[in-house]
Coordinates of N, CA and C in Angstrom, one line a residue:
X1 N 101.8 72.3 88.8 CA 101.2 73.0 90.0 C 100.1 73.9 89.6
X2 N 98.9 74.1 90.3 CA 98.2 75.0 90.2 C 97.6 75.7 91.3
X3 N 96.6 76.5 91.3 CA 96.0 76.9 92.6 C 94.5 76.9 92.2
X4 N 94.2 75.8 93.3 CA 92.8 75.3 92.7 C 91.9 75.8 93.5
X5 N 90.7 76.5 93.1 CA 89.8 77.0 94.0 C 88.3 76.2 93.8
X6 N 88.6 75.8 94.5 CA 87.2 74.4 95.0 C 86.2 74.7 95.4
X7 N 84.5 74.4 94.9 CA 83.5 74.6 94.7 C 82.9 74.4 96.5
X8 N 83.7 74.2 97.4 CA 83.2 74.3 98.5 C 84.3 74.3 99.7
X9 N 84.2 74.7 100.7 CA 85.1 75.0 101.6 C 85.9 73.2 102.0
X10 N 86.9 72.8 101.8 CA 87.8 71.5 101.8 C 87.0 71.0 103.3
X11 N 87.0 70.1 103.8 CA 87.2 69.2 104.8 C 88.8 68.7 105.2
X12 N 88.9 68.2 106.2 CA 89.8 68.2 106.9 C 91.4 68.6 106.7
X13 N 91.5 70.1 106.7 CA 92.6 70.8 106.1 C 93.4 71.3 107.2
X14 N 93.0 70.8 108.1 CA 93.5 71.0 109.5 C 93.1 73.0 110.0
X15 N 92.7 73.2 109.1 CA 92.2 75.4 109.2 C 91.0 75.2 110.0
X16 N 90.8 76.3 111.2 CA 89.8 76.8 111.5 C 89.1 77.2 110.2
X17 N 87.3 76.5 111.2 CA 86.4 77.1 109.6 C 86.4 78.6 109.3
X18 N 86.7 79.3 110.1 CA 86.6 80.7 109.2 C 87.8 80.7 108.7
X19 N 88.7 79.9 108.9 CA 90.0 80.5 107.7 C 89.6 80.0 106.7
X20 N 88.9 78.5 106.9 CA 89.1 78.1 105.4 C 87.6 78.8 104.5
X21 N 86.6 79.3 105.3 CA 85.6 80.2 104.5 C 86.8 81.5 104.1
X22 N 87.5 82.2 104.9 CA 88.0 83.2 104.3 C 88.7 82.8 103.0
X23 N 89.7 82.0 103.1 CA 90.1 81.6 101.9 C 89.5 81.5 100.3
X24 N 88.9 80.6 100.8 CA 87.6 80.2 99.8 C 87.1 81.4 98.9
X25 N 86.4 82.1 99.9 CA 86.1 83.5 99.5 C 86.7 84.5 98.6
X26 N 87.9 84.5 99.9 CA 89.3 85.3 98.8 C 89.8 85.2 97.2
X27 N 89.5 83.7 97.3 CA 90.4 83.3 95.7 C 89.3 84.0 95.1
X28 N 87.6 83.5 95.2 CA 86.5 84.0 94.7 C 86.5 85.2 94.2
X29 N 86.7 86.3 94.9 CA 86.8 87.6 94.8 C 88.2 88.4 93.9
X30 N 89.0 87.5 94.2 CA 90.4 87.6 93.4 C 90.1 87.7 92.2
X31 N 89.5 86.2 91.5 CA 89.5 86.2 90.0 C 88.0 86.4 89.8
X32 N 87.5 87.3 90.2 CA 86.1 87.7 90.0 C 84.6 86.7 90.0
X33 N 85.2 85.5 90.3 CA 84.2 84.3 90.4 C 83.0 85.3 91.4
X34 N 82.9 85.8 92.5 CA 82.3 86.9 92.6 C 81.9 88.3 92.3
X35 N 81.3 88.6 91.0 CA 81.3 89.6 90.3 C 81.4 91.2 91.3
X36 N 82.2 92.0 91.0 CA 82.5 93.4 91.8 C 80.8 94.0 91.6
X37 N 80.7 94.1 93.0 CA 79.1 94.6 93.2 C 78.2 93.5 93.7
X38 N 78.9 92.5 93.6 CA 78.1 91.8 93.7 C 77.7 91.4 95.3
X39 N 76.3 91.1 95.4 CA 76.1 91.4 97.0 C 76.1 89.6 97.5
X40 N 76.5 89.9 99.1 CA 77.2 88.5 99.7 C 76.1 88.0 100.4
X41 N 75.4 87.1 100.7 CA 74.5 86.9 101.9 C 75.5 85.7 102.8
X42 N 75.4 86.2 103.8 CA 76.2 84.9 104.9 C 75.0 83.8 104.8
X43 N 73.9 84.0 104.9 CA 73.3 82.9 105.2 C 73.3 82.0 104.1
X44 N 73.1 82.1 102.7 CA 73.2 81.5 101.7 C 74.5 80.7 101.4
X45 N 76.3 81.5 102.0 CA 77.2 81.4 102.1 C 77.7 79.9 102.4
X46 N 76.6 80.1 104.2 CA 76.8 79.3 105.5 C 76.2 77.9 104.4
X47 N 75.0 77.8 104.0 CA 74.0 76.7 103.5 C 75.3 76.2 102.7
X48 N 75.8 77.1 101.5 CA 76.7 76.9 100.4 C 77.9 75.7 100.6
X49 N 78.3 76.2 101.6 CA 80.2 76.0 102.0 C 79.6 75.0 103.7
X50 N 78.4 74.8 104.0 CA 78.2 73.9 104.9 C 78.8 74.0 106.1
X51 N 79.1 75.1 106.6 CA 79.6 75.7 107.5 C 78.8 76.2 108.4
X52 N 78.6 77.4 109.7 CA 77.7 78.1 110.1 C 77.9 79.4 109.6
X53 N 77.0 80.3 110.1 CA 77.5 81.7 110.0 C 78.2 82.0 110.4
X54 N 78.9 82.1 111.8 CA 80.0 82.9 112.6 C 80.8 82.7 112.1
X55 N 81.8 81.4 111.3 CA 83.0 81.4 110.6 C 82.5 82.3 109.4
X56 N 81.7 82.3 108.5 CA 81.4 83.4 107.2 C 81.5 84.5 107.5
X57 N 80.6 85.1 108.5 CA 80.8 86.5 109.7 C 82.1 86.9 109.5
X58 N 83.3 86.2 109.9 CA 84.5 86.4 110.6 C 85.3 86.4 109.5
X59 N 84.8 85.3 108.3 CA 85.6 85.6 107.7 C 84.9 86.8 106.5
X60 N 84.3 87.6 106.5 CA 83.5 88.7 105.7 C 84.4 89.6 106.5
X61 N 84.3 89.9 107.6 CA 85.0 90.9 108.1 C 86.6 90.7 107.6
X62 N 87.3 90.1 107.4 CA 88.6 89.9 107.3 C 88.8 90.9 106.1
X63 N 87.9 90.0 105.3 CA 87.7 90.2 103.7 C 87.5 92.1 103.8
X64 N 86.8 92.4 104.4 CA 86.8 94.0 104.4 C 87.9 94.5 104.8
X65 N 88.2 94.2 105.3 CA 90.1 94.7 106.2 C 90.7 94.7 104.6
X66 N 90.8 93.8 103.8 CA 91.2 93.5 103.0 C 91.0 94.3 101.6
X67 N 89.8 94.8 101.3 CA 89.5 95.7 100.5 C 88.3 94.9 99.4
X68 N 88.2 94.1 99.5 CA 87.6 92.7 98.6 C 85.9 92.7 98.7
X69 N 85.4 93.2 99.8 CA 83.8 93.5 100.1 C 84.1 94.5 100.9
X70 N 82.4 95.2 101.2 CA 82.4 96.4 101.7 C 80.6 96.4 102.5
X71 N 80.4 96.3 103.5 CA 79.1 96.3 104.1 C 78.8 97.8 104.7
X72 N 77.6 97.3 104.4 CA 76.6 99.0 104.6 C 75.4 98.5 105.5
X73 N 75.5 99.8 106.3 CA 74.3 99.0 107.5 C 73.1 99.0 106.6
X74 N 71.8 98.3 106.9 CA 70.8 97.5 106.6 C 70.8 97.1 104.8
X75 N 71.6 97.5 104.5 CA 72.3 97.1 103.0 C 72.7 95.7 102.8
X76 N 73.5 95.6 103.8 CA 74.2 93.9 103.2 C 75.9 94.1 103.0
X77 N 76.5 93.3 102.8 CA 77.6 92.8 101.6 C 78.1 92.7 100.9
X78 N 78.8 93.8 100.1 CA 78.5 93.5 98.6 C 80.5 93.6 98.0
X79 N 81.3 92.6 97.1 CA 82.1 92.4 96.5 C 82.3 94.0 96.2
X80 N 83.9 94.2 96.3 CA 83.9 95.5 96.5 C 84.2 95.7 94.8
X81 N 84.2 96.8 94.0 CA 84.3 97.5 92.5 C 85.4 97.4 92.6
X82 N 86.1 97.3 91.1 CA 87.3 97.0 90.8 C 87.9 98.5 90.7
X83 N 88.9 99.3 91.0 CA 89.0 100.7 90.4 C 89.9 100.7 90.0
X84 N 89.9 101.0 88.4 CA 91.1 101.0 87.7 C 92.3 101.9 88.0
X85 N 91.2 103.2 88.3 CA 91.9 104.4 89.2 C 93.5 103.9 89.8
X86 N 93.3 102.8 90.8 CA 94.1 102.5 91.8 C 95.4 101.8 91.4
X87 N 95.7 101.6 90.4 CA 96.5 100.9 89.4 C 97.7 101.6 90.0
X88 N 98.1 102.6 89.4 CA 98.6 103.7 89.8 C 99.9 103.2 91.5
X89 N 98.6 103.3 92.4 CA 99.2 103.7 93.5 C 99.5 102.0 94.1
X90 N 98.5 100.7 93.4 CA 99.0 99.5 93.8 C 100.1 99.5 93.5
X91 N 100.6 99.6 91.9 CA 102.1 99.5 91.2 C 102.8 100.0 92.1
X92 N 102.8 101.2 92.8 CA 103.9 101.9 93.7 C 104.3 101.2 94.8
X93 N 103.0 100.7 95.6 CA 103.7 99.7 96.4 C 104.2 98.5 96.2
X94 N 103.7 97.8 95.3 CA 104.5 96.5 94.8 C 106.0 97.0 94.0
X95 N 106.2 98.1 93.4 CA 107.1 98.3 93.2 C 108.3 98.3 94.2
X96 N 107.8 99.1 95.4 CA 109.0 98.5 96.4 C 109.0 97.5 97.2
X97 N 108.0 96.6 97.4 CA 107.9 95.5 98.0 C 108.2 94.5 97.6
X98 N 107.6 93.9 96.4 CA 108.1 92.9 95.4 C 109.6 92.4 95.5
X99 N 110.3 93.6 94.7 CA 111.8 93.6 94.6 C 112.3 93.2 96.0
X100 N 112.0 93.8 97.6 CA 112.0 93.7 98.6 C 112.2 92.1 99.2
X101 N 111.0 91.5 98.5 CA 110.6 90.3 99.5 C 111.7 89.4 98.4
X102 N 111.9 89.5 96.9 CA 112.6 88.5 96.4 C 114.2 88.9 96.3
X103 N 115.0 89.8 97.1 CA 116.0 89.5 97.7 C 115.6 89.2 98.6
X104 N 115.2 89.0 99.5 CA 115.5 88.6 100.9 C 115.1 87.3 100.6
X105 N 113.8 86.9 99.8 CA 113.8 85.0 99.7 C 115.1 84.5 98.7
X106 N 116.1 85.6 98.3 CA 117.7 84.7 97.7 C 118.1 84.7 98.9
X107 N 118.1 85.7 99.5 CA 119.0 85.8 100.7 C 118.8 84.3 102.2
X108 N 117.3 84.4 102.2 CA 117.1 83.4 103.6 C 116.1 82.1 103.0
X109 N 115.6 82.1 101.9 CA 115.2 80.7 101.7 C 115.7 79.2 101.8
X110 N 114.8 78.6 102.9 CA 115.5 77.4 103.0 C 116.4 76.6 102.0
X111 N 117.0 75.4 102.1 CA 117.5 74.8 101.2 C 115.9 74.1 100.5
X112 N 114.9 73.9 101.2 CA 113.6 73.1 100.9 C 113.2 73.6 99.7
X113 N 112.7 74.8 100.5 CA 112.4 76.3 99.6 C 112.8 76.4 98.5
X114 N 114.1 76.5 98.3 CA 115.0 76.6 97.0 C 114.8 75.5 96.2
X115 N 115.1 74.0 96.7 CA 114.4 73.3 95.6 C 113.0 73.6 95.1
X116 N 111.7 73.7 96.2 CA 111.0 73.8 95.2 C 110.6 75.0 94.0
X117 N 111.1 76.2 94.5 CA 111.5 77.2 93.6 C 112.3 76.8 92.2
X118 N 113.0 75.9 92.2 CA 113.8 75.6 91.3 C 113.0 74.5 90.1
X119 N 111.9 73.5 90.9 CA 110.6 72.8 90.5 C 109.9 73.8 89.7
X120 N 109.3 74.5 90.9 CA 108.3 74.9 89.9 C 108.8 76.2 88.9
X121 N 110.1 76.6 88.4 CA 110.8 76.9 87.5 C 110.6 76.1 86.6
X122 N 111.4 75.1 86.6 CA 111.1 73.9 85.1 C 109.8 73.9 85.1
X123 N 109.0 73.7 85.9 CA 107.7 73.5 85.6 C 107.1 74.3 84.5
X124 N 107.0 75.7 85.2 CA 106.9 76.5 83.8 C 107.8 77.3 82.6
X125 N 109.1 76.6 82.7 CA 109.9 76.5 81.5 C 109.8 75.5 80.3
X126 N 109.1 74.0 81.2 CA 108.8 72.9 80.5 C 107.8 72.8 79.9
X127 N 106.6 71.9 80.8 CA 105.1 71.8 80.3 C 104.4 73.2 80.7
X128 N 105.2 73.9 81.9 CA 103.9 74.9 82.2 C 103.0 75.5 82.2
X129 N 102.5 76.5 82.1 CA 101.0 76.6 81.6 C 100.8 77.4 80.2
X130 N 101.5 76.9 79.6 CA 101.3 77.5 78.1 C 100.0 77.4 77.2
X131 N 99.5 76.4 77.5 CA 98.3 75.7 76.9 C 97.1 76.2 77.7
X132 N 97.3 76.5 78.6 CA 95.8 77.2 79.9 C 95.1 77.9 79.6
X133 N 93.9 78.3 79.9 CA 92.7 79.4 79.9 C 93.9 80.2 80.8
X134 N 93.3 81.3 80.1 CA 93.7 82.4 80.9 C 93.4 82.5 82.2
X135 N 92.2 82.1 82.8 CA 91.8 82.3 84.3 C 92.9 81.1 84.9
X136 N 92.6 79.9 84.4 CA 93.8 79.0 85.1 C 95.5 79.7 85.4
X137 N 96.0 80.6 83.7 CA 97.1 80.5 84.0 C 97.2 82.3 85.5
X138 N 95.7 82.6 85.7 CA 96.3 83.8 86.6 C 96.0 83.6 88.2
X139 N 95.6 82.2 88.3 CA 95.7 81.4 89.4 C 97.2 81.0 89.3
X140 N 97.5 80.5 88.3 CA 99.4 79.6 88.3 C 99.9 81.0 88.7
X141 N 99.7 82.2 88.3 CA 100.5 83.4 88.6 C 100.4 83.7 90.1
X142 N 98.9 84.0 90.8 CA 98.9 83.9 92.2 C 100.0 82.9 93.1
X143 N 100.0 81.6 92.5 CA 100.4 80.4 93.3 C 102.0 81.0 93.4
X144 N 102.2 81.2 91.7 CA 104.1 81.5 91.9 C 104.7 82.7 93.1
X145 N 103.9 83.8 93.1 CA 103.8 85.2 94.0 C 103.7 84.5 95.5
X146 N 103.2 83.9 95.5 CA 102.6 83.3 97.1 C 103.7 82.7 97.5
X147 N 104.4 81.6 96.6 CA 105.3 80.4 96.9 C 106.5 82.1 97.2
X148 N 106.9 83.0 96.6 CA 108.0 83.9 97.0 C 107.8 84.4 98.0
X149 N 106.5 85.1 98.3 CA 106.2 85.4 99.9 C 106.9 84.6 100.7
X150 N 106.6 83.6 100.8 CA 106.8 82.4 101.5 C 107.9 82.6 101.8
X151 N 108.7 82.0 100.5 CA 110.2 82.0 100.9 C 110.9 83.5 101.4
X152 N 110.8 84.4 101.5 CA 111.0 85.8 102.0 C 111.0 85.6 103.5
X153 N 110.0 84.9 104.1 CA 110.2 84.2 105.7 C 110.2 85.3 106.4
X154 N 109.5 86.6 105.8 CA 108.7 87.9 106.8 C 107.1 87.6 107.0
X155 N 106.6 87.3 107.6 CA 105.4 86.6 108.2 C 104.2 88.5 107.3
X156 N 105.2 89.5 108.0 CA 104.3 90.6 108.0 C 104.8 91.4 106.6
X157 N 105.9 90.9 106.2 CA 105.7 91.5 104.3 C 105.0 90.5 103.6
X158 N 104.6 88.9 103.7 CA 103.8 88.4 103.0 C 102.7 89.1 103.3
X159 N 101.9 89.1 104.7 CA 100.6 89.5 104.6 C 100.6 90.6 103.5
X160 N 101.2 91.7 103.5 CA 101.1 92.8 102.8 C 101.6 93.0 101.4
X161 N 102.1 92.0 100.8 CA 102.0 91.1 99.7 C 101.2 90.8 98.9
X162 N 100.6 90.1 99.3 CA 99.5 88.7 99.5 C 98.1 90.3 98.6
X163 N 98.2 90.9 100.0 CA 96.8 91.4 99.8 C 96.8 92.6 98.6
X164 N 98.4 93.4 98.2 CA 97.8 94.1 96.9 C 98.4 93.1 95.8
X165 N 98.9 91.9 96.1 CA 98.7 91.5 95.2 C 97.8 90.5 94.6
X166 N 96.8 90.6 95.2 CA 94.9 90.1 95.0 C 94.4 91.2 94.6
X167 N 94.8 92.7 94.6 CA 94.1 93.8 94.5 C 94.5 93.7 92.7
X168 N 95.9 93.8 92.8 CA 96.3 93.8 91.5 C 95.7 92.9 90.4
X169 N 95.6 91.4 90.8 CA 94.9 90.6 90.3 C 93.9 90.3 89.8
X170 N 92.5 91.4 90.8 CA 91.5 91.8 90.2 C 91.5 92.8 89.3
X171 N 92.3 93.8 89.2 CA 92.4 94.7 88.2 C 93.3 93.8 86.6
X172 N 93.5 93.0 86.9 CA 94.3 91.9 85.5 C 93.0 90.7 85.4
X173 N 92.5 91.0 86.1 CA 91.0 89.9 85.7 C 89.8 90.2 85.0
X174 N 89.7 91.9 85.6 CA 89.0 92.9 84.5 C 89.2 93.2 83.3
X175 N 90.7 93.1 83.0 CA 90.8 93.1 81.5 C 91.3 92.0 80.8
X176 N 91.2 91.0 81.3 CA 91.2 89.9 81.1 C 91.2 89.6 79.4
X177 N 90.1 89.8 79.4 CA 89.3 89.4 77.6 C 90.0 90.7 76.9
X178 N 90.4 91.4 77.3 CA 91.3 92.2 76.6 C 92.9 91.9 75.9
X179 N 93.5 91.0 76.9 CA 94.5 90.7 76.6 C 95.2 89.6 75.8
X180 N 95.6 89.4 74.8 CA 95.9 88.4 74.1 C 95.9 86.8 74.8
X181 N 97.3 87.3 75.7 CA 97.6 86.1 76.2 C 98.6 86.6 78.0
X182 N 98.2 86.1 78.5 CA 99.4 86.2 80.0 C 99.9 85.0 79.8
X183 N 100.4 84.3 78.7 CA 101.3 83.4 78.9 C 103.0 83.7 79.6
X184 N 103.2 84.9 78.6 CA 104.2 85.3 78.6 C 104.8 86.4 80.1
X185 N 103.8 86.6 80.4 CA 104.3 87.2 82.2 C 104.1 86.0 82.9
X186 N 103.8 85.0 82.5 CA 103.7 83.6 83.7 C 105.4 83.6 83.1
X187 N 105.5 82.9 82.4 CA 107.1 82.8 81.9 C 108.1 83.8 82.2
X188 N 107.9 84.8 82.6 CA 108.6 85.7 83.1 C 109.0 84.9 84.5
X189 N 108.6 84.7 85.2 CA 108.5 84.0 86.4 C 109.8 83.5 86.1
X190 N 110.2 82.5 85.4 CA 111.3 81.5 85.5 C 112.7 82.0 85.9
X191 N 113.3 83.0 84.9 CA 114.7 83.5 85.5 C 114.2 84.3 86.8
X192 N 113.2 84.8 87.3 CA 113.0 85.2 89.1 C 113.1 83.9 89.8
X193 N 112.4 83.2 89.2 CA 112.4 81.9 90.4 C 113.9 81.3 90.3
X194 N 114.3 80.9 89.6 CA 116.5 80.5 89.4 C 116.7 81.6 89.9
X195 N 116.7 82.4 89.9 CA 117.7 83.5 90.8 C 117.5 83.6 92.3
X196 N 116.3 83.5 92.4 CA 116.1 83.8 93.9 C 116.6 82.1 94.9
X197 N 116.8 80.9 93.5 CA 117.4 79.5 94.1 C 118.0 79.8 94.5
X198 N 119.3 80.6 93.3 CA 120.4 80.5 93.5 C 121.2 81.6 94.6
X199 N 120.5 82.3 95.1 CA 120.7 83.3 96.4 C 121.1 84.3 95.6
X200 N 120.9 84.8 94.5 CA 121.3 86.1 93.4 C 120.6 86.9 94.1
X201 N 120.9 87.4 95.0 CA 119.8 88.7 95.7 C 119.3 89.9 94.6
X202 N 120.4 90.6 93.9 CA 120.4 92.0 93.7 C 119.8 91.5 92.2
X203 N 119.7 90.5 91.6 CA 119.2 90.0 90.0 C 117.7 89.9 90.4
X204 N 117.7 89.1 91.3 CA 115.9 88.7 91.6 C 115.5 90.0 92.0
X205 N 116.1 90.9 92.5 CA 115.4 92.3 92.7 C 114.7 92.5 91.6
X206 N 115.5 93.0 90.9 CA 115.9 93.8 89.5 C 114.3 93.0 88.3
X207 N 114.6 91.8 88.8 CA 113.5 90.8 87.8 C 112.5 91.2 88.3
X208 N 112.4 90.8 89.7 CA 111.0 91.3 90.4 C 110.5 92.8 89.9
X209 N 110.9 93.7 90.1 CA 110.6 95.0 90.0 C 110.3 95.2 88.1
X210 N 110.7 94.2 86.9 CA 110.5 94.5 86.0 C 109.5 93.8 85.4
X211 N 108.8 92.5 86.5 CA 107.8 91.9 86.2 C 106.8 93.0 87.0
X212 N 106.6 93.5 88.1 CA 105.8 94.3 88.4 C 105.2 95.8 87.6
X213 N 106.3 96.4 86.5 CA 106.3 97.4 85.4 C 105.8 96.8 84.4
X214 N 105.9 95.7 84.3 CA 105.5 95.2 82.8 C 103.8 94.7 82.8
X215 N 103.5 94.2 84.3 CA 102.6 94.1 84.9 C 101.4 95.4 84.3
X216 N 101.7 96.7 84.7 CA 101.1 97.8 85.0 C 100.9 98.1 83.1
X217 N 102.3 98.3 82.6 CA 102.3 98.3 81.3 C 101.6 97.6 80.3
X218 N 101.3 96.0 81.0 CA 100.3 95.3 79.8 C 98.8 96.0 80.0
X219 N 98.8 96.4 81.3 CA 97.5 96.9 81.9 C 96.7 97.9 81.1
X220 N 97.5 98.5 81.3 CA 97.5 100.5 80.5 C 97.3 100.1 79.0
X221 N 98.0 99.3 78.5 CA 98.0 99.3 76.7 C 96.5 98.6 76.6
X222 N 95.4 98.2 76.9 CA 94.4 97.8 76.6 C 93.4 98.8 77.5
X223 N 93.3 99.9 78.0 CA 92.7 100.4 78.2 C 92.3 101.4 77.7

């Protein structure tokens, strides 16, 4: 499995075009394929992704709700700065939320769900992404985070999820070249993902919350 971010907005994905421009964008901004500072032009966007403006529009605005760009009147658009600063106060919220959403996905995850939680376990217990660029394996890391939202089956703790944990992401993309390897926090993944199959609520907490610290801690030791 991976999470592939595609050189133009997909065709027939069944998404309104501004979701699928927001999307698009989002991953962009995530793993820095959009450099922090870097300024957005819709119209170039629109030409880009073959879209019009009003879906880019709509989806730019989202993206600021979001924290990911930042517009200034007669200025423009521009990819918002990474601030290491914020490390800090993201960890605090993922600290209680994380743990949060992966008891509740032991607790209410479909039977579906649970198989493929249980998949993409072996997956990265087996071949997984051992062998990956780094950028690839912190897309596999997004994909795993997202697949637990999901299963959690709170519509409004994924959104709030989702988005510091893109924040977080950019801050682990920044030091990127600093870090040996994230093999080993993708692999972390595996006893969360079996626990949260097997409806072990209070273990997947416990996991969750100590991949989130260790998260923050690889962070800090290279800075």
């Amino acid at each position: 499995m991976s999470l592939a971010v595609d050189n133009e907005v997909a065709e027939g994905t069944g998404l309104p075009l501004a979701e699928q421009a927001y999307r698009h964008l989002r991953d962009q901004l995530i793993m820095l394929e959009i450099r922090p500072g870097e300024a957005i032009n819709d119209s170039a966007l629109s030409a880009r992704l073959g879209i019009g403006r009003t879906p880019v529009r709509e989806a730019l605005k989202r993206l600021e709700s979001d924290h990911l760009v930042v517009s200034y009147p007669r200025r423009g658009t521009f990819a918002t700065r990474v601030d290491i600063t914020e490390l800090a106060d993201i960890s605090e919220i993922r600290e209680l939320l994380e743990p949060l959403a992966a008891r509740r996905a032991a607790r209410t995850a479909t039977a579906g769900m649970r198989e493929t939680l249980r998949e993409l376990a072996a997956d990265i217990a087996g071949s997984g992404p051992g062998g990956t660029d780094q950028l690839a394996l912190m897309r596999y890391d997004i994909m795993v985070h997202r697949q637990i939202y999901a299963a959690a089956a709170n519509p409004h703790l994924e959104d709030v999820l989702i988005r510091y944990d893109n924040l977080a992401t950019r801050i682990w993309c920044l030091v990127l070249d600093k870090i040996p390897s994230v093999a080993g926090h993708i692999a972390e993944h595996t006893t969360l993902l079996r626990a949260i199959a097997d409806g072990e609520a209070e273990l997947a907490g416990s996991l969750a919350l100590e991949h989130v610290t260790s998260f923050e801690r690889t962070v800090r030791s290279v800075l």
